[in-house]
Short mmCIF file of C-alpha atoms in Angstrom, two decimals:
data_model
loop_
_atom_site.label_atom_id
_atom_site.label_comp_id
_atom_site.label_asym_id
_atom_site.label_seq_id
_atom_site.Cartn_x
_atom_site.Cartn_y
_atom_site.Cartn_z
CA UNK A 1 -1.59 -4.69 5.74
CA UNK A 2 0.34 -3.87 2.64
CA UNK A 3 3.98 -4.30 2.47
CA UNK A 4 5.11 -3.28 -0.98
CA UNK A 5 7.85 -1.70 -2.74
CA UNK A 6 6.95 1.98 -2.78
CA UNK A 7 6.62 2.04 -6.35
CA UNK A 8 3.38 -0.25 -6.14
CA UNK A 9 2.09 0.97 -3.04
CA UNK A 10 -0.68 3.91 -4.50
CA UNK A 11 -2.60 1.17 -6.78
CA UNK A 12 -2.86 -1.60 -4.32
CA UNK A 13 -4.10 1.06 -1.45
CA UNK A 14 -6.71 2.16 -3.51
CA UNK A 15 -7.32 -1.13 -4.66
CA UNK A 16 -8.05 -2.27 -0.86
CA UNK A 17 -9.99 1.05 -0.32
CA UNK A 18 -12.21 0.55 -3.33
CA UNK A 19 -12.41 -3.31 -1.95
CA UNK A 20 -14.20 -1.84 1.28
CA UNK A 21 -10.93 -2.59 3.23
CA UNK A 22 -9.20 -0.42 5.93
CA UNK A 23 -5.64 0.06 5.13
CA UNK A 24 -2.55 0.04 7.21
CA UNK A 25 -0.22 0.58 4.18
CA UNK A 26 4.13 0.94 3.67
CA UNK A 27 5.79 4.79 3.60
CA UNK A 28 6.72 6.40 1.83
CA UNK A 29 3.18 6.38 -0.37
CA UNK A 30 4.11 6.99 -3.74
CA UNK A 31 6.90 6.83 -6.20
CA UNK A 32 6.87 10.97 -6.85
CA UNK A 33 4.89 14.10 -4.75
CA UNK A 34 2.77 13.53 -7.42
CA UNK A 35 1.12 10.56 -7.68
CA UNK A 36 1.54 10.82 -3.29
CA UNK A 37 -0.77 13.94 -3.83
CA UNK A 38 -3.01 11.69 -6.20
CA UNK A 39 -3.29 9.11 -4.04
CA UNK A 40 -4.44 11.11 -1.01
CA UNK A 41 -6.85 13.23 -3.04
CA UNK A 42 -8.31 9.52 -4.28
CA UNK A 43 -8.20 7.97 -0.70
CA UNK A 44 -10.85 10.19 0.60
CA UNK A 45 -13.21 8.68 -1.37
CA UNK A 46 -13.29 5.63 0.34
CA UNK A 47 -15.16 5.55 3.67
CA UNK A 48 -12.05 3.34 4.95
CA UNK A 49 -9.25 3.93 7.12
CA UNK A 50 -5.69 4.13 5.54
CA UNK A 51 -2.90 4.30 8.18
CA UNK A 52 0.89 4.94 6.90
CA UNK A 53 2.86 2.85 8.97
CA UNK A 54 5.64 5.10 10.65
CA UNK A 55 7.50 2.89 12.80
CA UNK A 56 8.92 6.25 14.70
CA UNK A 57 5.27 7.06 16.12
CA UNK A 58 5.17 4.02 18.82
CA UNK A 59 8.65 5.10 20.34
CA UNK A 60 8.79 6.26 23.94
CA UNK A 61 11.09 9.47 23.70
CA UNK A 62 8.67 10.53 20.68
CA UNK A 63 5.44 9.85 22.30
CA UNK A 64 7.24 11.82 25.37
CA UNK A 65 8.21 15.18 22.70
CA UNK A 66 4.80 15.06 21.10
CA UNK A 67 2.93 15.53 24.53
CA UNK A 68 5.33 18.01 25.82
CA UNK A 69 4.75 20.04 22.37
CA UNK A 70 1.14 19.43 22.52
CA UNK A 71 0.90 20.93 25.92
CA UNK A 72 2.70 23.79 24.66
CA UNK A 73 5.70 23.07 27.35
CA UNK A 74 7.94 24.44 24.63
CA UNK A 75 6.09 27.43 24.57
CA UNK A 76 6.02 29.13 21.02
CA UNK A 77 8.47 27.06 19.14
CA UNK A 78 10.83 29.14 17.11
CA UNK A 79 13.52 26.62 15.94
CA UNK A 80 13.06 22.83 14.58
CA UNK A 81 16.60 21.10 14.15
CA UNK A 82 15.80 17.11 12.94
CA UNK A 83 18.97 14.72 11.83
CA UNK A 84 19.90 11.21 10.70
CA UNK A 85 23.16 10.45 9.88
CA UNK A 86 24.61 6.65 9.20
CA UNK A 87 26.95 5.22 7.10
CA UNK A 88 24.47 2.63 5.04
CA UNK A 89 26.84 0.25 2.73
CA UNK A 90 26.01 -2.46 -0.03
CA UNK A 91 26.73 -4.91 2.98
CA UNK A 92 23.57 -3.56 4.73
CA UNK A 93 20.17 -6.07 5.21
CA UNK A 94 17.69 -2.77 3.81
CA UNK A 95 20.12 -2.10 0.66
CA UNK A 96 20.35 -5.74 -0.43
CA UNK A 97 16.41 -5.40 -1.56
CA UNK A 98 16.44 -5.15 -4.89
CA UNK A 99 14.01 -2.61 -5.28
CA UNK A 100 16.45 -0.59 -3.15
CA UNK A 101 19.39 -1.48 -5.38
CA UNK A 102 16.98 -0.45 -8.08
CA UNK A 103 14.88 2.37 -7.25
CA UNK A 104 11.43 3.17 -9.24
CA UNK A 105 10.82 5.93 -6.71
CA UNK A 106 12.56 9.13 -6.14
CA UNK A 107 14.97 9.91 -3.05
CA UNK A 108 16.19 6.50 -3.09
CA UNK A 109 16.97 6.01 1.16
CA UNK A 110 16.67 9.62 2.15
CA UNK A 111 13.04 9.18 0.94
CA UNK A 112 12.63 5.73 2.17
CA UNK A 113 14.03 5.70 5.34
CA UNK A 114 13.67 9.68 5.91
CA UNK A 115 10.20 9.80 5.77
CA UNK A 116 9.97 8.71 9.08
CA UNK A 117 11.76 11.36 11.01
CA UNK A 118 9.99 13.91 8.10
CA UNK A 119 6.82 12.64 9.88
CA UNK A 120 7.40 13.17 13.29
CA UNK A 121 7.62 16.95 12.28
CA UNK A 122 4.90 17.10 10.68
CA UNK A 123 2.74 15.45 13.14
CA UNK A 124 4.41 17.67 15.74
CA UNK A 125 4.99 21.28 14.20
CA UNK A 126 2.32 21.24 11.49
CA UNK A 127 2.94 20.83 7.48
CA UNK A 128 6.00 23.72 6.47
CA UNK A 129 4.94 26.06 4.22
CA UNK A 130 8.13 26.61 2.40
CA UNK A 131 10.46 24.37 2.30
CA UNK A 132 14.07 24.99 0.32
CA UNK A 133 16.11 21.80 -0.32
CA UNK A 134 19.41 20.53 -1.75
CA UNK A 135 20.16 16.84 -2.28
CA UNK A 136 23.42 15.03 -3.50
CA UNK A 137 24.73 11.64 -3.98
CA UNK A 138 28.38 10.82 -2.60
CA UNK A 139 28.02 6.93 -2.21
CA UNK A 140 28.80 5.30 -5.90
CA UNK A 141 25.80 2.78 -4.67
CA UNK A 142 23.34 5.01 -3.18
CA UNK A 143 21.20 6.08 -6.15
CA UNK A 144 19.60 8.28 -7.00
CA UNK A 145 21.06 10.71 -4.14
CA UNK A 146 21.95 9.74 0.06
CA UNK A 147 21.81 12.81 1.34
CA UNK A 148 19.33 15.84 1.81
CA UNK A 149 19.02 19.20 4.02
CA UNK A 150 16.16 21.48 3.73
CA UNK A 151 15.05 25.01 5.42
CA UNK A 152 11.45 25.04 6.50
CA UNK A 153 9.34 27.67 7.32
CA UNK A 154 5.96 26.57 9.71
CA UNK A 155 2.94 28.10 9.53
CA UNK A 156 3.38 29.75 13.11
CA UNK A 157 6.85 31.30 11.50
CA UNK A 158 9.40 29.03 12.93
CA UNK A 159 11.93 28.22 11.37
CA UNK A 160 13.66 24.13 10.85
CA UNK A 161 16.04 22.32 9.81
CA UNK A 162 15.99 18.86 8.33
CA UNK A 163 18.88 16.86 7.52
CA UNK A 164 19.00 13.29 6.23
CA UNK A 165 22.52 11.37 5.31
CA UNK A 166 23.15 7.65 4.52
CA UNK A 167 26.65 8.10 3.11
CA UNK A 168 28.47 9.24 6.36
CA UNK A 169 29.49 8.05 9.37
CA UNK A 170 28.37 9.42 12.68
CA UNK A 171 28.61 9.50 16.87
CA UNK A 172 25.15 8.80 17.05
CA UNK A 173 23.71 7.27 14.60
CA UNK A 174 20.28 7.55 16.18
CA UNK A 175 17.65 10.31 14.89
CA UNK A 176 17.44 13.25 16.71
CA UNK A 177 15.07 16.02 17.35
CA UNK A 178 15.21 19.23 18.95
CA UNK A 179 12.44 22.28 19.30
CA UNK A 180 13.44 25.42 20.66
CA UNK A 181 10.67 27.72 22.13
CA UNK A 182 10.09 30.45 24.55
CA UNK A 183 7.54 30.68 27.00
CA UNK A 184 5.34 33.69 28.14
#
């Protein structure tokens, strides 16, 4: 298991890998799209597994959406909606880290902690194949931005969108996801 900062989690997974050992490794799993894309292309190299750890793929009410998608209960999905919205201050356990305080990666928490809900569309609606995105910053300790929205297109043609805030507060403060389909 490797439990880095993000910024030194590509050399030390490949490291492993080229060390004969399987990998069960920290997300995001690079410091840009980049050296992510790098890393993968490397990875498969190795005879070895390498497992991201997304804490949101062990939780009931996903492992509950992910069957009813796989067994097409939806029926052809159209619409994706996925949120997170909390108010994350300096006072906060995750931003006192100091590689969070100091970020060598980009996104800052909307890649950090945004990944994970980013995953659970993937894994359920398939990689987008466009994606249009706008990020900003409105916390003064946030850096480099807090908050991101995106338009995605899947390769079936339905359409999502993503949003990810840490500089707001919010009712529910708890991810959500939503697929809208229509059967026959």
């Amino acid at each position: 298991m490797l439990s880095l900062p993000i910024h030194l989690n590509a050399p030390w997974v490949i490291k492993a890998l080229k060390a004969g050992k399987h990998v069960i490794g920290e997300k995001p799993i690079a410091s840009s799209s980049a050296e992510g894309r790098r890393l993968i292309k490397a990875a498969k190299n190795y005879k070895k597994l390498w497992l991201v750890a997304e804490n949101f793929y062990f939780m009931p009410h996903i492992e509950k959406a992910r069957a009813w998608v796989k067994a097409g209960k939806l029926g052809q999905v159209r619409l994706v909606e996925a949120a997170q919205v909390s108010l994350t201050l300096s006072s906060n356990k995750y931003f006192k880290t100091t590689w969070r305080q100091n970020p060598k990666f980009v996104g800052g928490f909307v890649v950090d902690a945004g990944v994970h809900l980013s995953n659970v569309c993937r894994e359920m609606f398939g990689m987008p194949v466009t994606v249009k995105n706008l990020s900003a910053r409105f916390s003064p300790v946030l850096r480099p931005i807090d908050t991101a929205v995106a338009a995605l297109q899947f390769k079936n043609g339905a359409l999502g969108i993503w949003r990810s805030c840490f500089s707001a507060r919010s009712a529910a403060s708890i991810p959500m996801l939503k697929a809208y389909g229509r059967s026959g």
